Coordinates of C-alpha atoms in Angstrom, one line a residue:
M1 CA 155.1 204.0 41.5
L2 CA 152.8 201.1 42.2
A3 CA 152.8 200.0 38.6
R4 CA 156.6 200.1 38.5
E5 CA 157.0 198.1 41.7
F6 CA 154.1 195.7 41.5
G7 CA 153.2 195.5 37.8
S8 CA 149.6 194.4 37.2
G9 CA 149.4 193.7 41.0
A10 CA 149.2 197.4 41.6
V11 CA 145.5 197.2 42.5
V12 CA 146.2 194.5 45.1
A13 CA 149.0 196.6 46.5
M14 CA 146.7 199.6 46.8
A15 CA 144.1 197.4 48.5
A16 CA 146.7 196.4 51.1
L17 CA 147.6 200.0 51.7
L18 CA 144.0 200.9 52.1
A19 CA 143.4 198.0 54.5
I20 CA 146.3 199.3 56.7
A21 CA 144.8 202.8 56.6
Y22 CA 141.4 201.5 57.5
A23 CA 142.8 199.6 60.5
V24 CA 144.5 202.8 61.7
G25 CA 141.2 204.5 61.2
A26 CA 139.5 201.9 63.5
V27 CA 142.1 202.7 66.2
I28 CA 141.4 206.4 66.0
R29 CA 137.6 205.8 66.0
F30 CA 138.1 203.8 69.3
N31 CA 140.1 206.7 70.7
I32 CA 137.4 209.3 69.7
V33 CA 135.0 207.6 72.1
H34 CA 137.1 206.1 74.8
I35 CA 140.0 208.6 75.2
E36 CA 137.7 211.6 75.0
N37 CA 135.4 210.1 77.6
L38 CA 138.4 209.5 79.9
A39 CA 140.3 212.8 79.2
P40 CA 138.2 215.1 81.5
A41 CA 139.0 213.0 84.5
L42 CA 142.7 213.0 83.9
S43 CA 145.1 215.3 85.9
L44 CA 147.6 217.4 84.0
N45 CA 150.4 215.1 84.9
D46 CA 148.6 211.8 84.3
P47 CA 150.8 209.6 82.0
I48 CA 148.0 209.3 79.5
A49 CA 147.5 213.0 79.5
W50 CA 151.2 213.4 78.7
A51 CA 151.0 210.8 76.0
M52 CA 148.1 212.6 74.4
R53 CA 150.1 215.8 74.4
V54 CA 153.1 214.0 72.8
A55 CA 150.7 212.6 70.1
Q56 CA 149.4 216.1 69.4
V57 CA 153.0 217.4 69.0
M58 CA 153.7 214.5 66.6
L59 CA 150.6 215.4 64.6
A60 CA 151.4 219.1 64.5
I61 CA 154.9 218.2 63.0
A62 CA 153.4 215.7 60.6
Y63 CA 150.9 218.3 59.4
A64 CA 153.7 220.8 58.8
V65 CA 155.7 218.2 56.9
S66 CA 152.7 217.2 54.8
V67 CA 152.1 220.9 53.8
A68 CA 155.5 220.7 52.1
Y69 CA 154.5 217.4 50.5
Y70 CA 151.2 218.7 49.1
L71 CA 152.7 222.0 47.8
K72 CA 155.7 220.1 46.3
L73 CA 153.2 218.1 44.3
L74 CA 151.3 221.3 43.4
A75 CA 154.5 222.8 42.0
E76 CA 155.3 219.7 40.0
F77 CA 151.9 219.6 38.4
T78 CA 151.9 223.3 37.7
M79 CA 155.4 223.3 36.1
K80 CA 154.8 220.0 34.2
P81 CA 153.3 221.8 31.1
L82 CA 156.0 224.5 31.1
A83 CA 159.3 224.3 29.4
V84 CA 161.4 224.9 32.5
P85 CA 165.1 224.1 32.1
V86 CA 166.2 221.1 34.1
G87 CA 168.9 223.1 36.0
W88 CA 166.3 225.6 37.2
H89 CA 163.4 223.3 37.9
D90 CA 164.1 222.5 41.6
L91 CA 165.0 226.1 42.5
L92 CA 161.9 227.5 40.8
A93 CA 159.6 224.9 42.3
N94 CA 161.0 225.4 45.8
A95 CA 160.7 229.2 45.5
F96 CA 157.1 228.9 44.3
V97 CA 156.2 226.6 47.2
T98 CA 157.9 229.0 49.7
L99 CA 155.9 231.9 48.3
I100 CA 152.6 230.0 48.9
I101 CA 153.5 229.1 52.4
V102 CA 154.5 232.7 53.2
A103 CA 151.1 233.7 51.8
F104 CA 149.3 231.3 54.1
T105 CA 151.1 232.8 57.0
A106 CA 150.4 236.3 56.0
L107 CA 146.6 235.5 56.0
T108 CA 146.9 234.8 59.8
F109 CA 148.3 238.3 60.7
S110 CA 144.7 239.4 61.4
G111 CA 144.6 236.7 64.1
D112 CA 141.7 235.0 62.4
I113 CA 142.1 231.5 61.2
R114 CA 138.9 231.6 59.1
K115 CA 140.7 233.6 56.4
I116 CA 142.7 230.5 55.6
E117 CA 139.7 228.2 55.8
H118 CA 137.8 230.3 53.3
A119 CA 140.7 229.9 50.8
A120 CA 140.0 226.1 50.7
H121 CA 136.2 225.9 50.3
A122 CA 135.9 226.4 46.5
S123 CA 138.5 223.8 45.6
V124 CA 136.8 220.9 47.3
S125 CA 133.8 220.9 45.0
V126 CA 136.0 221.4 42.0
K127 CA 138.3 218.4 42.8
L128 CA 135.4 216.0 43.6
G129 CA 133.7 216.9 40.3
I130 CA 137.0 216.3 38.4
I131 CA 137.5 213.0 40.1
A132 CA 134.0 211.9 38.9
G133 CA 134.9 213.1 35.4
L134 CA 138.1 211.2 35.3
L135 CA 136.5 208.0 36.4
A136 CA 133.8 208.5 33.8
G137 CA 136.4 209.1 31.1
L138 CA 138.3 206.0 32.0
G139 CA 135.1 203.9 32.1
T140 CA 134.1 205.2 28.7
W141 CA 137.6 204.1 27.3
W142 CA 136.9 200.6 28.7
I143 CA 133.5 200.4 27.0
M144 CA 134.9 201.5 23.7
R145 CA 137.8 199.0 23.8
S146 CA 135.9 196.1 25.3
G147 CA 137.0 192.7 23.9
L148 CA 140.4 193.9 22.8
P149 CA 143.5 192.2 24.4
L150 CA 145.4 194.0 27.1
D151 CA 149.2 194.3 27.2
L152 CA 149.8 194.1 31.0
P153 CA 153.1 193.9 32.8
P154 CA 153.5 190.7 35.0
A155 CA 152.4 191.0 38.6
Q156 CA 155.4 191.1 40.9
L157 CA 156.1 191.2 44.6
S158 CA 159.5 191.7 46.3
Y159 CA 160.7 192.6 49.7
S160 CA 161.8 196.0 48.4
G161 CA 158.2 196.7 47.5
I162 CA 157.0 196.6 51.1
P163 CA 159.0 199.6 52.4
L164 CA 157.8 201.5 49.3
L165 CA 154.2 200.6 50.0
L166 CA 154.6 201.7 53.6
G167 CA 156.3 204.9 52.4
L168 CA 153.1 205.8 50.5
L169 CA 150.9 205.9 53.7
I170 CA 150.6 209.6 53.3
T171 CA 148.7 209.2 50.1
V172 CA 145.7 207.7 51.9
Q173 CA 145.7 209.6 55.2
G174 CA 143.6 212.5 56.3
F175 CA 140.9 210.7 58.3
E176 CA 142.7 211.5 61.6
T177 CA 141.3 215.1 61.5
S178 CA 138.1 213.8 63.0
R179 CA 139.9 213.0 66.3
Y180 CA 140.3 216.8 66.9
L181 CA 136.9 218.2 65.8
G182 CA 135.1 217.5 69.2
G183 CA 134.4 221.2 69.6
S184 CA 132.2 221.2 66.5
Y185 CA 130.8 217.6 66.2
D186 CA 129.6 214.9 68.6
Q187 CA 131.4 211.6 68.8
L188 CA 128.8 209.6 66.9
T189 CA 128.9 212.0 63.9
R190 CA 132.7 212.0 63.8
V191 CA 132.9 208.2 64.0
R192 CA 130.2 207.6 61.4
T193 CA 131.4 210.2 58.9
M194 CA 135.1 209.2 59.2
R195 CA 134.1 205.6 58.4
Y196 CA 132.1 206.8 55.4
A197 CA 135.0 208.9 54.2
Q198 CA 137.4 206.0 54.3
W199 CA 134.9 203.8 52.4
L200 CA 134.4 206.4 49.7
S201 CA 138.0 207.3 49.3
S202 CA 139.0 203.6 49.2
A203 CA 136.4 203.0 46.5
I204 CA 137.8 205.9 44.5
Y205 CA 141.4 204.7 44.8
L206 CA 140.6 201.2 43.8
A207 CA 138.3 202.2 40.9
F208 CA 141.0 204.6 39.6
I209 CA 143.8 202.0 39.8
A210 CA 141.6 199.3 38.3
L211 CA 140.5 201.5 35.4
L212 CA 144.1 202.4 34.7
T213 CA 145.1 198.8 34.4
P214 CA 145.4 198.9 30.5
F215 CA 148.0 201.7 31.0
L216 CA 150.2 200.0 33.7
R217 CA 153.0 199.2 31.3
E218 CA 153.2 202.9 30.2
A219 CA 152.9 203.9 33.9
Q220 CA 156.0 201.9 34.7
H221 CA 158.0 204.4 32.6
A222 CA 156.3 207.6 33.6
E223 CA 158.7 210.2 34.9
G224 CA 158.3 212.4 38.0
V225 CA 155.4 212.7 40.5
A226 CA 153.3 214.4 37.8
G227 CA 153.7 211.5 35.4
I228 CA 150.0 210.7 35.7
L229 CA 149.4 213.6 33.3
D230 CA 151.2 211.7 30.5
I231 CA 149.2 208.6 31.2
M232 CA 145.8 210.3 31.2
E233 CA 146.6 212.1 27.9
L234 CA 146.9 208.6 26.4
V235 CA 143.3 208.1 27.2
A236 CA 142.1 211.5 25.9
P237 CA 144.1 214.7 25.7
I238 CA 141.4 216.7 27.5
L239 CA 141.8 214.4 30.6
G240 CA 145.3 215.7 31.1
I241 CA 143.8 219.2 31.6
F242 CA 141.3 217.8 34.1
V243 CA 144.1 216.1 36.0
L244 CA 146.1 219.3 36.1
I245 CA 143.2 221.3 37.4
G246 CA 142.2 218.6 39.9
A247 CA 145.7 218.0 41.1
V248 CA 146.4 221.7 41.7
S249 CA 143.1 222.3 43.5
S250 CA 143.5 219.1 45.5
Q251 CA 147.0 219.8 46.7
L252 CA 146.1 223.5 47.5
S253 CA 143.1 222.6 49.6
A254 CA 145.0 219.8 51.4
A255 CA 147.9 222.1 52.2
I256 CA 145.6 224.7 53.6
A257 CA 143.8 222.1 55.7
D258 CA 147.0 220.8 57.1
S259 CA 148.3 224.3 57.7
I260 CA 145.2 224.9 59.8
G261 CA 145.7 221.6 61.6
S262 CA 149.4 222.2 62.4
G263 CA 148.9 225.8 63.6
G264 CA 145.8 224.8 65.6
L265 CA 147.5 221.9 67.3
M266 CA 150.5 224.1 68.2
I267 CA 148.2 226.6 69.9
E268 CA 146.4 223.8 71.8
V269 CA 149.6 222.0 72.9
S270 CA 151.1 225.3 74.1
R271 CA 147.9 225.7 76.2
R272 CA 147.2 228.9 74.2
K273 CA 150.6 230.5 75.0
L274 CA 151.1 230.7 71.3
G275 CA 148.8 232.9 69.3
V276 CA 147.5 232.2 65.8
R277 CA 150.3 234.2 64.2
S278 CA 153.2 232.6 66.3
A279 CA 151.8 229.1 65.8
F280 CA 151.6 229.5 62.0
I281 CA 155.0 231.1 61.7
A282 CA 156.5 228.1 63.6
A283 CA 154.6 225.6 61.4
S284 CA 155.5 227.5 58.2
A285 CA 159.2 227.6 59.1
L286 CA 159.2 223.8 59.5
S287 CA 157.4 223.4 56.2
I288 CA 159.8 225.7 54.3
A289 CA 162.8 223.8 55.8
V290 CA 161.3 220.5 54.5
V291 CA 160.7 222.1 51.1
W292 CA 164.3 223.1 50.6
L293 CA 165.9 219.9 52.2
T294 CA 163.9 217.3 50.3
N295 CA 162.9 216.3 46.8
P296 CA 159.3 215.4 45.8
F297 CA 159.8 211.6 46.2
S298 CA 161.6 211.7 49.5
V299 CA 159.1 214.2 51.1
I300 CA 156.4 211.6 50.5
A301 CA 158.3 209.0 52.5
L302 CA 159.2 211.6 55.2
S303 CA 155.6 212.8 55.6
S304 CA 154.5 209.1 55.7
R305 CA 157.0 208.5 58.5
A306 CA 155.8 211.5 60.5
F307 CA 152.1 210.3 60.3
A308 CA 153.1 206.7 61.0
L309 CA 154.7 207.9 64.3
F310 CA 151.5 209.7 65.2
Y311 CA 149.4 206.6 64.3
A312 CA 151.7 204.3 66.3
M313 CA 151.2 206.7 69.3
Q314 CA 147.4 206.4 68.8
A315 CA 147.7 202.6 68.8
V316 CA 149.7 202.8 72.1
L317 CA 147.1 205.1 73.6
A318 CA 144.2 202.8 72.5
L319 CA 145.9 199.8 74.1
W320 CA 146.7 201.7 77.2
V321 CA 143.2 203.0 77.6
S322 CA 141.7 199.6 76.8
F323 CA 143.6 198.0 79.7
R324 CA 142.9 200.9 82.1
T325 CA 139.1 201.1 81.5
G326 CA 138.4 197.6 80.4
A327 CA 136.9 198.9 77.1
G328 CA 137.4 196.7 74.0
S329 CA 137.9 192.9 73.6
W330 CA 141.2 191.0 73.7
A331 CA 140.9 190.7 69.9
A332 CA 140.8 194.5 69.7
R333 CA 143.8 194.8 71.9
V334 CA 145.8 192.5 69.7
G335 CA 144.6 194.5 66.7
F336 CA 145.9 197.7 68.4
A337 CA 149.3 196.1 69.0
V338 CA 149.5 194.9 65.4
V339 CA 148.6 198.3 64.0
G340 CA 151.1 200.0 66.2
L341 CA 153.8 197.6 65.1
I342 CA 153.0 198.1 61.4
C343 CA 153.1 201.9 61.9
V344 CA 156.5 201.7 63.7
V345 CA 157.8 199.6 60.8
A346 CA 156.4 202.2 58.4
A347 CA 158.1 205.0 60.3
V348 CA 161.5 203.2 60.4
A349 CA 161.5 201.5 57.0
G350 CA 159.2 203.5 54.8
A351 CA 161.2 204.1 51.6
P352 CA 161.1 206.9 49.0
A353 CA 160.5 205.9 45.4
E354 CA 163.2 207.9 43.8
S355 CA 165.2 204.8 42.9

């Protein structure tokens, strides 16, 4: 998508997207310290307490939407090598995703959320190893072809590319989870590891896009969200298999993590009036509705919009708490306002890439 919209400027567009994500991360890191320190002193009906609950509801909905996003991608990658008739593709993909979501929900019927967590552990190590292998494979291709001319598409920038870029915010999120792990980790650990996670993931994104530069012209014509399989097979056929395994394991573990996040937040927002089973049924029902009402491209933009609303709310909370407690400089407050504005624009104008 970046190659099609920005040409050889795809790596610059990715850097801009990562910069926005890092700024949002800085807002959330501020909130980890200052909102959490203020929260115990707030009454139930304090405006900031209400705003925090609204933000949690937004995140629970965003997580439920992103489960549909991740599993839509999983279905697309799984079905890519299969000769599925075009007329049956969407129906079979949606049915496949629905079965997975129902399976997630069934695991909660014991009332123990750990059964879902255990389903994700193995895939994390697999996907990190595959990422390293893909980067090594691309790097080897560069070494073998060093000195040969590259046929690159021209760099391009248009106003239509900005909504698309904002609509891809979902592709680089995930760091906000640290905000709600206070029961397991102290503030310093969460702030530090969240910053490291954003640095590491940004390095991976930029390295991957940069190493794919020789294939940007082919990438402009790749079809479907699983088109990266075709591109990687141009480098080496075996890399297509690695991408397939990595994509499936990555989307599955991400979907499981967001299922846990959505269900857990619904339990917390309801002040534990919802049990594990009820919370997951509600989150799963929303995810299934999104699956059947969207296509793979539009669900990316929809999920990005949902997270952008949550991030905008976090920026509002950061600004509010900064004025109320005196924490943070005026430069930081201006930054909170700018991040909030960008996230509102992303929520309103973030565009799907289907056109």
